[in-house]
PDB file of C-alpha atoms in Angstrom:
ATOM      1  CA  MET S   1      10.774  -4.951 -64.299  1.00 31.00           C
ATOM      2  CA  THR S   2      12.406  -5.940 -61.048  1.00 33.00           C
ATOM      3  CA  PRO S   3       9.962  -7.597 -58.646  1.00 38.00           C
ATOM      4  CA  VAL S   4       9.021  -5.529 -55.619  1.00 39.00           C
ATOM      5  CA  ALA S   5       9.030  -7.594 -52.442  1.00 43.00           C
ATOM      6  CA  ASP S   6       8.630  -7.435 -48.711  1.00 46.00           C
ATOM      7  CA  THR S   7       9.515  -9.854 -45.974  1.00 43.00           C
ATOM      8  CA  GLY S   8       6.044  -9.778 -44.441  1.00 48.00           C
ATOM      9  CA  ARG S   9       5.905 -10.251 -40.693  1.00 47.00           C
ATOM     10  CA  PRO S  10       8.176 -12.276 -38.414  1.00 50.00           C
ATOM     11  CA  ALA S  11       7.243 -15.898 -37.869  1.00 55.00           C
ATOM     12  CA  ASP S  12       5.562 -17.052 -34.670  1.00 57.00           C
ATOM     13  CA  PRO S  13       8.204 -19.086 -32.769  1.00 60.00           C
ATOM     14  CA  ASP S  14       5.416 -21.310 -31.422  1.00 66.00           C
ATOM     15  CA  GLY S  15       3.849 -21.712 -34.850  1.00 75.00           C
ATOM     16  CA  PRO S  16       4.274 -24.492 -37.362  1.00 84.00           C
ATOM     17  CA  LEU S  17       7.510 -25.619 -38.928  1.00 90.00           C
ATOM     18  CA  VAL S  18       7.734 -23.841 -42.267  1.00 92.00           C
ATOM     19  CA  VAL S  19       9.260 -25.938 -45.051  1.00 96.00           C
ATOM     20  CA  VAL S  20      10.182 -24.209 -48.302  1.00 96.00           C
ATOM     21  CA  LEU S  21      10.391 -26.335 -51.437  1.00 96.00           C
ATOM     22  CA  SER S  22      12.133 -24.499 -54.258  1.00 95.00           C
ATOM     23  CA  GLY S  23      13.697 -25.719 -57.464  1.00 94.00           C
ATOM     24  CA  PRO S  24      13.370 -25.628 -61.206  1.00 93.00           C
ATOM     25  CA  GLY S  25      10.169 -26.516 -63.008  1.00 88.00           C
ATOM     26  CA  GLY S  26      10.175 -30.228 -63.742  1.00 90.00           C
ATOM     27  CA  ALA S  27      12.205 -31.169 -60.660  1.00 94.00           C
ATOM     28  CA  GLY S  28       9.148 -32.649 -58.932  1.00 93.00           C
ATOM     29  CA  LYS S  29       8.679 -30.306 -55.979  1.00 92.00           C
ATOM     30  CA  GLY S  30       4.914 -29.959 -56.506  1.00 88.00           C
ATOM     31  CA  THR S  31       4.438 -33.711 -56.733  1.00 92.00           C
ATOM     32  CA  ILE S  32       6.534 -34.236 -53.600  1.00 96.00           C
ATOM     33  CA  ALA S  33       4.527 -31.604 -51.701  1.00 93.00           C
ATOM     34  CA  ARG S  34       1.187 -33.146 -52.701  1.00 90.00           C
ATOM     35  CA  ILE S  35       2.310 -36.668 -51.730  1.00 95.00           C
ATOM     36  CA  LEU S  36       3.558 -35.503 -48.317  1.00 96.00           C
ATOM     37  CA  ALA S  37       0.388 -33.519 -47.581  1.00 92.00           C
ATOM     38  CA  ALA S  38      -1.845 -36.429 -48.639  1.00 93.00           C
ATOM     39  CA  ALA S  39       0.092 -38.907 -46.484  1.00 94.00           C
ATOM     40  CA  ASP S  40       0.228 -36.901 -43.238  1.00 92.00           C
ATOM     41  CA  ASP S  41      -2.607 -34.842 -41.734  1.00 89.00           C
ATOM     42  CA  SER S  42      -0.116 -32.667 -39.839  1.00 89.00           C
ATOM     43  CA  ILE S  43       1.366 -31.400 -43.123  1.00 92.00           C
ATOM     44  CA  ARG S  44      -0.444 -28.563 -44.880  1.00 88.00           C
ATOM     45  CA  LEU S  45       0.310 -27.255 -48.355  1.00 87.00           C
ATOM     46  CA  SER S  46       0.017 -23.480 -48.484  1.00 87.00           C
ATOM     47  CA  VAL S  47      -2.019 -21.948 -51.302  1.00 87.00           C
ATOM     48  CA  SER S  48      -0.628 -18.607 -52.453  1.00 89.00           C
ATOM     49  CA  TRP S  49      -2.743 -15.537 -53.102  1.00 94.00           C
ATOM     50  CA  THR S  50      -2.535 -13.569 -56.347  1.00 94.00           C
ATOM     51  CA  SER S  51      -4.120 -10.494 -57.872  1.00 96.00           C
ATOM     52  CA  ARG S  52      -3.689 -11.818 -61.404  1.00 91.00           C
ATOM     53  CA  ASP S  53      -6.651 -12.993 -63.420  1.00 90.00           C
ATOM     54  CA  ARG S  54      -7.511 -16.685 -63.375  1.00 87.00           C
ATOM     55  CA  ARG S  55      -6.365 -18.501 -66.513  1.00 80.00           C
ATOM     56  CA  THR S  56      -8.498 -21.153 -68.145  1.00 80.00           C
ATOM     57  CA  ASP S  57      -5.908 -23.826 -67.324  1.00 73.00           C
ATOM     58  CA  ASP S  58      -5.618 -22.906 -63.615  1.00 76.00           C
ATOM     59  CA  ALA S  59      -6.671 -25.676 -61.240  1.00 78.00           C
ATOM     60  CA  ASP S  60      -9.361 -24.668 -58.752  1.00 80.00           C
ATOM     61  CA  ASP S  61      -6.828 -24.719 -55.916  1.00 80.00           C
ATOM     62  CA  ALA S  62      -3.907 -23.173 -57.843  1.00 80.00           C
ATOM     63  CA  TYR S  63      -4.231 -19.809 -56.057  1.00 88.00           C
ATOM     64  CA  VAL S  64      -6.617 -17.748 -54.015  1.00 93.00           C
ATOM     65  CA  PHE S  65      -7.576 -15.161 -56.635  1.00 95.00           C
ATOM     66  CA  VAL S  66      -8.331 -11.688 -55.238  1.00 97.00           C
ATOM     67  CA  ASP S  67      -8.372  -8.136 -56.551  1.00 97.00           C
ATOM     68  CA  ARG S  68      -5.490  -5.738 -55.875  1.00 97.00           C
ATOM     69  CA  ALA S  69      -7.321  -3.896 -53.079  1.00 98.00           C
ATOM     70  CA  THR S  70      -8.036  -7.119 -51.176  1.00 98.00           C
ATOM     71  CA  PHE S  71      -4.419  -8.262 -51.573  1.00 98.00           C
ATOM     72  CA  GLU S  72      -3.083  -4.870 -50.429  1.00 97.00           C
ATOM     73  CA  ALA S  73      -5.362  -4.867 -47.367  1.00 97.00           C
ATOM     74  CA  ARG S  74      -4.147  -8.358 -46.366  1.00 96.00           C
ATOM     75  CA  ARG S  75      -0.528  -7.319 -46.971  1.00 95.00           C
ATOM     76  CA  ASP S  76      -0.920  -4.141 -44.910  1.00 95.00           C
ATOM     77  CA  GLU S  77      -2.295  -6.229 -42.010  1.00 93.00           C
ATOM     78  CA  GLY S  78       0.893  -8.359 -42.088  1.00 90.00           C
ATOM     79  CA  GLY S  79      -1.029 -11.284 -43.532  1.00 91.00           C
ATOM     80  CA  PHE S  80       1.757 -12.664 -45.739  1.00 89.00           C
ATOM     81  CA  ILE S  81       4.956 -14.512 -44.883  1.00 85.00           C
ATOM     82  CA  GLU S  82       6.364 -13.252 -48.169  1.00 86.00           C
ATOM     83  CA  TRP S  83       4.982 -11.389 -51.148  1.00 89.00           C
ATOM     84  CA  ASN S  84       6.141  -9.776 -54.353  1.00 85.00           C
ATOM     85  CA  GLU S  85       4.845  -7.940 -57.374  1.00 87.00           C
ATOM     86  CA  PHE S  86       5.736  -9.337 -60.755  1.00 77.00           C
ATOM     87  CA  LEU S  87       4.529  -7.937 -64.076  1.00 78.00           C
ATOM     88  CA  GLY S  88       1.933  -5.821 -62.300  1.00 89.00           C
ATOM     89  CA  CYS S  89       0.394  -8.670 -60.299  1.00 90.00           C
ATOM     90  CA  TYR S  90       0.825  -9.478 -56.627  1.00 94.00           C
ATOM     91  CA  TYR S  91       1.750 -12.951 -55.360  1.00 90.00           C
ATOM     92  CA  GLY S  92       1.991 -13.841 -51.684  1.00 91.00           C
ATOM     93  CA  THR S  93       2.157 -16.680 -49.188  1.00 88.00           C
ATOM     94  CA  PRO S  94      -0.408 -16.187 -46.419  1.00 88.00           C
ATOM     95  CA  VAL S  95       0.508 -16.385 -42.763  1.00 82.00           C
ATOM     96  CA  PRO S  96      -0.393 -19.942 -41.802  1.00 73.00           C
ATOM     97  CA  GLY S  97      -3.477 -20.903 -39.894  1.00 69.00           C
ATOM     98  CA  VAL S  98      -1.773 -24.052 -38.643  1.00 59.00           C
ATOM     99  CA  ASP S  99      -0.973 -25.105 -35.094  1.00 58.00           C
ATOM    100  CA  GLU S 100       2.345 -25.726 -33.384  1.00 50.00           C
ATOM    101  CA  GLY S 101       3.695 -29.186 -34.126  1.00 56.00           C
ATOM    102  CA  GLN S 102       2.371 -29.064 -37.635  1.00 86.00           C
ATOM    103  CA  VAL S 103       4.202 -28.432 -40.881  1.00 91.00           C
ATOM    104  CA  LEU S 104       3.441 -25.832 -43.526  1.00 90.00           C
ATOM    105  CA  LEU S 105       4.842 -26.590 -46.985  1.00 93.00           C
ATOM    106  CA  LEU S 106       5.524 -23.625 -49.251  1.00 92.00           C
ATOM    107  CA  GLU S 107       6.265 -24.314 -52.899  1.00 89.00           C
ATOM    108  CA  ILE S 108       7.914 -21.016 -53.833  1.00 88.00           C
ATOM    109  CA  ASP S 109      10.912 -19.744 -55.749  1.00 88.00           C
ATOM    110  CA  VAL S 110      14.313 -19.069 -54.194  1.00 93.00           C
ATOM    111  CA  ALA S 111      13.619 -15.317 -53.942  1.00 89.00           C
ATOM    112  CA  GLY S 112      10.536 -16.105 -51.854  1.00 88.00           C
ATOM    113  CA  GLY S 113      12.621 -18.549 -49.839  1.00 93.00           C
ATOM    114  CA  ARG S 114      15.056 -15.741 -49.050  1.00 94.00           C
ATOM    115  CA  GLN S 115      12.178 -13.707 -47.584  1.00 90.00           C
ATOM    116  CA  VAL S 116      10.964 -16.661 -45.535  1.00 91.00           C
ATOM    117  CA  MET S 117      14.491 -17.161 -44.138  1.00 93.00           C
ATOM    118  CA  GLN S 118      14.566 -13.499 -43.087  1.00 91.00           C
ATOM    119  CA  SER S 119      11.243 -13.721 -41.249  1.00 85.00           C
ATOM    120  CA  ASP S 120      11.678 -17.306 -39.975  1.00 89.00           C
ATOM    121  CA  PRO S 121      15.304 -18.401 -39.494  1.00 91.00           C
ATOM    122  CA  ALA S 122      14.059 -21.820 -38.289  1.00 91.00           C
ATOM    123  CA  ALA S 123      12.452 -22.566 -41.668  1.00 94.00           C
ATOM    124  CA  LEU S 124      13.696 -25.664 -43.483  1.00 97.00           C
ATOM    125  CA  CYS S 125      14.593 -24.669 -47.042  1.00 98.00           C
ATOM    126  CA  LEU S 126      15.001 -27.488 -49.556  1.00 98.00           C
ATOM    127  CA  PHE S 127      16.087 -27.134 -53.167  1.00 98.00           C
ATOM    128  CA  VAL S 128      14.577 -29.990 -55.160  1.00 98.00           C
ATOM    129  CA  ASP S 129      16.541 -30.685 -58.336  1.00 97.00           C
ATOM    130  CA  ALA S 130      16.688 -33.201 -61.152  1.00 96.00           C
ATOM    131  CA  PRO S 131      19.755 -35.468 -61.335  1.00 97.00           C
ATOM    132  CA  ASP S 132      21.191 -33.493 -64.266  1.00 96.00           C
ATOM    133  CA  ASP S 133      20.220 -31.019 -66.980  1.00 95.00           C
ATOM    134  CA  ASP S 134      19.503 -33.737 -69.550  1.00 94.00           C
ATOM    135  CA  GLU S 135      16.939 -35.331 -67.228  1.00 95.00           C
ATOM    136  CA  LEU S 136      15.469 -31.936 -66.378  1.00 94.00           C
ATOM    137  CA  ARG S 137      15.138 -31.127 -70.091  1.00 94.00           C
ATOM    138  CA  ARG S 138      13.441 -34.493 -70.712  1.00 94.00           C
ATOM    139  CA  ARG S 139      10.936 -33.876 -67.907  1.00 93.00           C
ATOM    140  CA  LEU S 140      10.169 -30.379 -69.143  1.00 91.00           C
ATOM    141  CA  VAL S 141       9.632 -31.519 -72.723  1.00 91.00           C
ATOM    142  CA  ASP S 142       7.522 -34.486 -71.550  1.00 89.00           C
ATOM    143  CA  ARG S 143       5.195 -32.156 -69.658  1.00 85.00           C
ATOM    144  CA  GLY S 144       4.690 -29.938 -72.694  1.00 86.00           C
ATOM    145  CA  ASP S 145       7.430 -27.315 -72.703  1.00 84.00           C
ATOM    146  CA  GLY S 146       8.952 -26.842 -76.132  1.00 87.00           C
ATOM    147  CA  THR S 147      12.683 -27.390 -76.577  1.00 90.00           C
ATOM    148  CA  GLU S 148      13.407 -23.656 -76.634  1.00 91.00           C
ATOM    149  CA  ARG S 149      11.423 -23.020 -73.438  1.00 88.00           C
ATOM    150  CA  ALA S 150      13.042 -26.046 -71.779  1.00 91.00           C
ATOM    151  CA  ASP S 151      16.496 -24.705 -72.651  1.00 92.00           C
ATOM    152  CA  ALA S 152      15.607 -21.307 -71.149  1.00 91.00           C
ATOM    153  CA  ARG S 153      14.425 -23.057 -67.987  1.00 90.00           C
ATOM    154  CA  ILE S 154      17.731 -24.964 -67.810  1.00 94.00           C
ATOM    155  CA  VAL S 155      19.603 -21.646 -67.804  1.00 93.00           C
ATOM    156  CA  GLU S 156      17.286 -20.318 -65.077  1.00 92.00           C
ATOM    157  CA  ALA S 157      17.768 -23.530 -63.071  1.00 94.00           C
ATOM    158  CA  ALA S 158      21.538 -22.956 -63.022  1.00 96.00           C
ATOM    159  CA  ARG S 159      20.999 -19.455 -61.614  1.00 94.00           C
ATOM    160  CA  GLU S 160      18.567 -20.792 -58.990  1.00 94.00           C
ATOM    161  CA  ARG S 161      21.021 -23.523 -57.915  1.00 97.00           C
ATOM    162  CA  THR S 162      23.725 -20.941 -57.317  1.00 97.00           C
ATOM    163  CA  GLU S 163      21.387 -18.637 -55.392  1.00 96.00           C
ATOM    164  CA  ALA S 164      19.987 -21.493 -53.283  1.00 97.00           C
ATOM    165  CA  ALA S 165      23.477 -22.738 -52.411  1.00 97.00           C
ATOM    166  CA  GLY S 166      24.469 -19.224 -51.347  1.00 96.00           C
ATOM    167  CA  LEU S 167      21.456 -19.040 -49.041  1.00 96.00           C
ATOM    168  CA  GLY S 168      22.186 -22.373 -47.373  1.00 96.00           C
ATOM    169  CA  TYR S 169      19.376 -24.422 -48.886  1.00 98.00           C
ATOM    170  CA  THR S 170      19.671 -28.196 -48.531  1.00 98.00           C
ATOM    171  CA  THR S 171      19.682 -29.782 -51.989  1.00 98.00           C
ATOM    172  CA  VAL S 172      17.587 -32.887 -52.581  1.00 98.00           C
ATOM    173  CA  VAL S 173      18.128 -34.656 -55.908  1.00 98.00           C
ATOM    174  CA  ASN S 174      14.936 -36.221 -57.228  1.00 97.00           C
ATOM    175  CA  ALA S 175      16.217 -39.212 -59.204  1.00 97.00           C
ATOM    176  CA  ASP S 176      13.575 -41.579 -57.778  1.00 97.00           C
ATOM    177  CA  LEU S 177      10.301 -40.055 -56.566  1.00 97.00           C
ATOM    178  CA  ASN S 178       9.578 -42.550 -53.760  1.00 97.00           C
ATOM    179  CA  ARG S 179      13.104 -42.291 -52.384  1.00 98.00           C
ATOM    180  CA  THR S 180      12.992 -38.498 -52.606  1.00 98.00           C
ATOM    181  CA  VAL S 181       9.660 -38.312 -50.754  1.00 98.00           C
ATOM    182  CA  ARG S 182      11.152 -40.462 -47.971  1.00 98.00           C
ATOM    183  CA  GLU S 183      14.257 -38.241 -47.850  1.00 98.00           C
ATOM    184  CA  VAL S 184      12.213 -35.041 -47.599  1.00 98.00           C
ATOM    185  CA  ALA S 185       9.947 -36.609 -44.949  1.00 97.00           C
ATOM    186  CA  ALA S 186      13.038 -37.581 -42.919  1.00 97.00           C
ATOM    187  CA  LEU S 187      14.473 -34.052 -43.175  1.00 97.00           C
ATOM    188  CA  ILE S 188      11.149 -32.609 -42.006  1.00 96.00           C
ATOM    189  CA  ALA S 189      10.905 -35.083 -39.104  1.00 94.00           C
ATOM    190  CA  ALA S 190      14.456 -34.280 -37.972  1.00 94.00           C
ATOM    191  CA  ARG S 191      13.859 -30.516 -38.060  1.00 93.00           C
ATOM    192  CA  LEU S 192      10.483 -30.871 -36.344  1.00 88.00           C
ATOM    193  CA  ALA S 193      12.085 -32.939 -33.551  1.00 86.00           C
ATOM    194  CA  THR S 194      14.721 -30.228 -33.068  1.00 85.00           C
ATOM    195  CA  LYS S 195      12.061 -27.491 -33.075  1.00 76.00           C
ATOM    196  CA  ASN S 196       9.993 -29.345 -30.469  1.00 68.00           C
ATOM    197  CA  LEU S 197      13.029 -29.632 -28.145  1.00 63.00           C
ATOM    198  CA  ARG S 198      13.275 -25.860 -27.814  1.00 59.00           C
TER     199      ARG S 198
END
């Protein structure tokens, strides 16, 4: 089934800087986002909403779990930056409750990033990637993906790289976590400085 999606509502030009972190599983985007948010009070990590059932292995803050009617009401009010329906369940990124001068990090896929770009052309979209497919495979296997699943994710990563490049994402290669966090922080600071000059 092809996901159904909407671009939500246009971004508030006086709102926060929206930073999209996309990339294959195992590239480190979630770790980078958590480190940045923990290190800087002006950076907020968005928590997506979903209508799917909570799984036993879901962290408490993995999603805001709601029923379909609640999700649809929020969507119809323009309460999502981006949303889609996949396998009968809704997923969406809520409109931020963050102030100007702050940063909202969204850890979403490239398709969601496309929607964010449409509603907020000033968004900073970063594609976090592993140095190469062998390293990505190692990371995936180390975190519990079987070899077959890791190989399927490698194929998907190649498709995502191509799509991200076509959309104008900036690629950040995560070979060393500390260096990558500094690089992403510098990219955010540069874009935030430009945004604040307007």
